[in-house]
Amino acid sequence: MSDESLIRLCGSGDVEPDGVIAVEAPGLPTLAVFNLDGEFFVTDDLCTHGAASLADGFVEDGQIECPLHAGRFCIRTGAPTEAPCEEPLRTYEVVRSGDDVLIRRPPQP
Ligand code: FES
């Protein structure tokens, strides 16, 4: 693949259905890769409410529950869905290529 804006994060088999893993990518914060029924979504791994890794949380009904204070976010949109979370999670454009899960590198601010 020649598109340099694409970053491979993992293989599709690395994330169980309704599971999440944390992945490091160069130049980006730690990311959380979610598998919702074979559809993949990527957000920042760090909860917007505090110092918690969302990859240590629980996936339920398309939402991720933070392991620290049980706040929740919509995995598809990053929107907060349960207090105390108020700030949305950053989400990334996911690209599938065969068994690879990639994201498109976001434009620099
Ligand atoms: Fe995630 Fe508080 S750190 S809800």
Short mmCIF file of C-alpha atoms and ligand atoms in Angstrom, two decimals:
data_model
loop_
_atom_site.label_atom_id
_atom_site.label_comp_id
_atom_site.label_asym_id
_atom_site.label_seq_id
_atom_site.Cartn_x
_atom_site.Cartn_y
_atom_site.Cartn_z
CA MET A 1 0.00 0.00 0.00
CA SER A 2 1.55 3.27 -1.07
CA ASP A 3 -0.70 5.76 0.72
CA GLU A 4 1.66 7.25 3.31
CA SER A 5 -1.18 8.78 5.29
CA LEU A 6 -2.30 5.29 6.32
CA ILE A 7 -0.97 3.73 9.53
CA ARG A 8 -1.39 0.03 10.23
CA LEU A 9 -2.54 -0.55 13.81
CA CYS A 10 -3.17 -4.28 14.05
CA GLY A 11 -4.70 -7.29 12.39
CA SER A 12 -8.43 -7.81 12.52
CA GLY A 13 -7.89 -11.03 14.48
CA ASP A 14 -6.03 -9.16 17.21
CA VAL A 15 -9.24 -7.70 18.65
CA GLU A 16 -11.96 -10.04 19.85
CA PRO A 17 -15.57 -9.30 18.93
CA ASP A 18 -16.87 -6.65 21.35
CA GLY A 19 -13.27 -6.26 22.48
CA VAL A 20 -10.75 -3.44 22.60
CA ILE A 21 -6.97 -3.22 22.58
CA ALA A 22 -4.56 -0.35 23.11
CA VAL A 23 -2.15 0.32 20.25
CA GLU A 24 0.82 2.66 19.89
CA ALA A 25 1.23 4.54 16.62
CA PRO A 26 4.09 6.90 15.76
CA GLY A 27 3.32 10.54 16.40
CA LEU A 28 -0.10 9.86 17.92
CA PRO A 29 -1.39 9.34 21.44
CA THR A 30 -2.10 5.76 22.49
CA LEU A 31 -5.12 4.57 20.53
CA ALA A 32 -7.97 2.20 21.37
CA VAL A 33 -9.05 -0.20 18.61
CA PHE A 34 -12.57 -1.59 18.97
CA ASN A 35 -14.23 -4.52 17.19
CA LEU A 36 -18.01 -4.21 17.11
CA ASP A 37 -19.35 -7.27 15.29
CA GLY A 38 -16.49 -7.21 12.80
CA GLU A 39 -16.63 -3.45 12.27
CA PHE A 40 -13.60 -1.60 13.59
CA PHE A 41 -13.46 1.79 15.28
CA VAL A 42 -10.51 3.74 16.65
CA THR A 43 -10.47 6.43 19.33
CA ASP A 44 -7.92 7.90 21.69
CA ASP A 45 -7.28 5.42 24.50
CA LEU A 46 -7.07 8.04 27.24
CA CYS A 47 -10.38 8.87 28.87
CA THR A 48 -11.22 12.56 28.52
CA HIS A 49 -12.22 12.64 32.20
CA GLY A 50 -8.97 11.40 33.75
CA ALA A 51 -5.92 9.20 33.56
CA ALA A 52 -7.54 5.92 32.56
CA SER A 53 -6.93 3.60 29.64
CA LEU A 54 -10.22 2.84 27.94
CA ALA A 55 -8.73 -0.42 26.66
CA ASP A 56 -9.00 -1.56 30.30
CA GLY A 57 -12.72 -0.77 30.29
CA PHE A 58 -15.81 -2.66 29.19
CA VAL A 59 -17.51 -2.70 25.82
CA GLU A 60 -21.30 -2.90 25.97
CA ASP A 61 -24.04 -1.88 23.54
CA GLY A 62 -21.61 -0.03 21.30
CA GLN A 63 -20.25 1.96 24.21
CA ILE A 64 -17.03 1.86 26.17
CA GLU A 65 -17.26 2.15 29.94
CA CYS A 66 -14.24 3.74 31.56
CA PRO A 67 -12.64 1.51 34.21
CA LEU A 68 -12.00 4.41 36.60
CA HIS A 69 -15.33 6.20 37.19
CA ALA A 70 -17.68 4.22 34.93
CA GLY A 71 -18.28 7.10 32.53
CA ARG A 72 -19.18 6.04 29.01
CA PHE A 73 -18.63 7.01 25.40
CA CYS A 74 -20.24 5.98 22.12
CA ILE A 75 -17.55 3.96 20.32
CA ARG A 76 -18.78 4.99 16.87
CA THR A 77 -18.85 8.74 17.45
CA GLY A 78 -16.73 9.33 20.57
CA ALA A 79 -19.62 11.23 22.13
CA PRO A 80 -19.93 11.03 25.92
CA THR A 81 -23.02 9.05 26.94
CA GLU A 82 -22.67 8.74 30.72
CA ALA A 83 -21.38 11.09 33.42
CA PRO A 84 -18.85 12.06 34.53
CA CYS A 85 -17.58 12.09 30.92
CA GLU A 86 -18.37 15.36 29.17
CA GLU A 87 -15.66 15.86 26.56
CA PRO A 88 -15.93 13.66 23.44
CA LEU A 89 -13.21 11.22 22.51
CA ARG A 90 -11.24 11.86 19.38
CA THR A 91 -12.12 9.35 16.68
CA TYR A 92 -10.09 8.29 13.65
CA GLU A 93 -11.02 7.23 10.14
CA VAL A 94 -10.58 3.47 9.89
CA VAL A 95 -9.47 1.82 6.66
CA ARG A 96 -9.52 -1.95 6.17
CA SER A 97 -7.07 -3.66 3.87
CA GLY A 98 -7.41 -7.41 3.88
CA ASP A 99 -6.84 -8.48 7.47
CA ASP A 100 -5.19 -5.21 8.42
CA VAL A 101 -6.82 -2.44 10.42
CA LEU A 102 -5.42 0.96 9.52
CA ILE A 103 -6.25 4.58 10.21
CA ARG A 104 -5.77 7.63 8.10
CA ARG A 105 -3.33 9.96 9.84
CA PRO A 106 -5.28 13.03 10.91
CA PRO A 107 -4.15 16.41 9.55
CA GLN A 108 -1.75 18.28 11.82
CA PRO A 109 -3.51 21.03 13.79
FE1 FES B 1 -12.76 7.95 32.83
FE2 FES B 1 -13.18 9.29 35.08
S1 FES B 1 -11.28 8.77 34.20
S2 FES B 1 -14.66 8.40 33.77
#
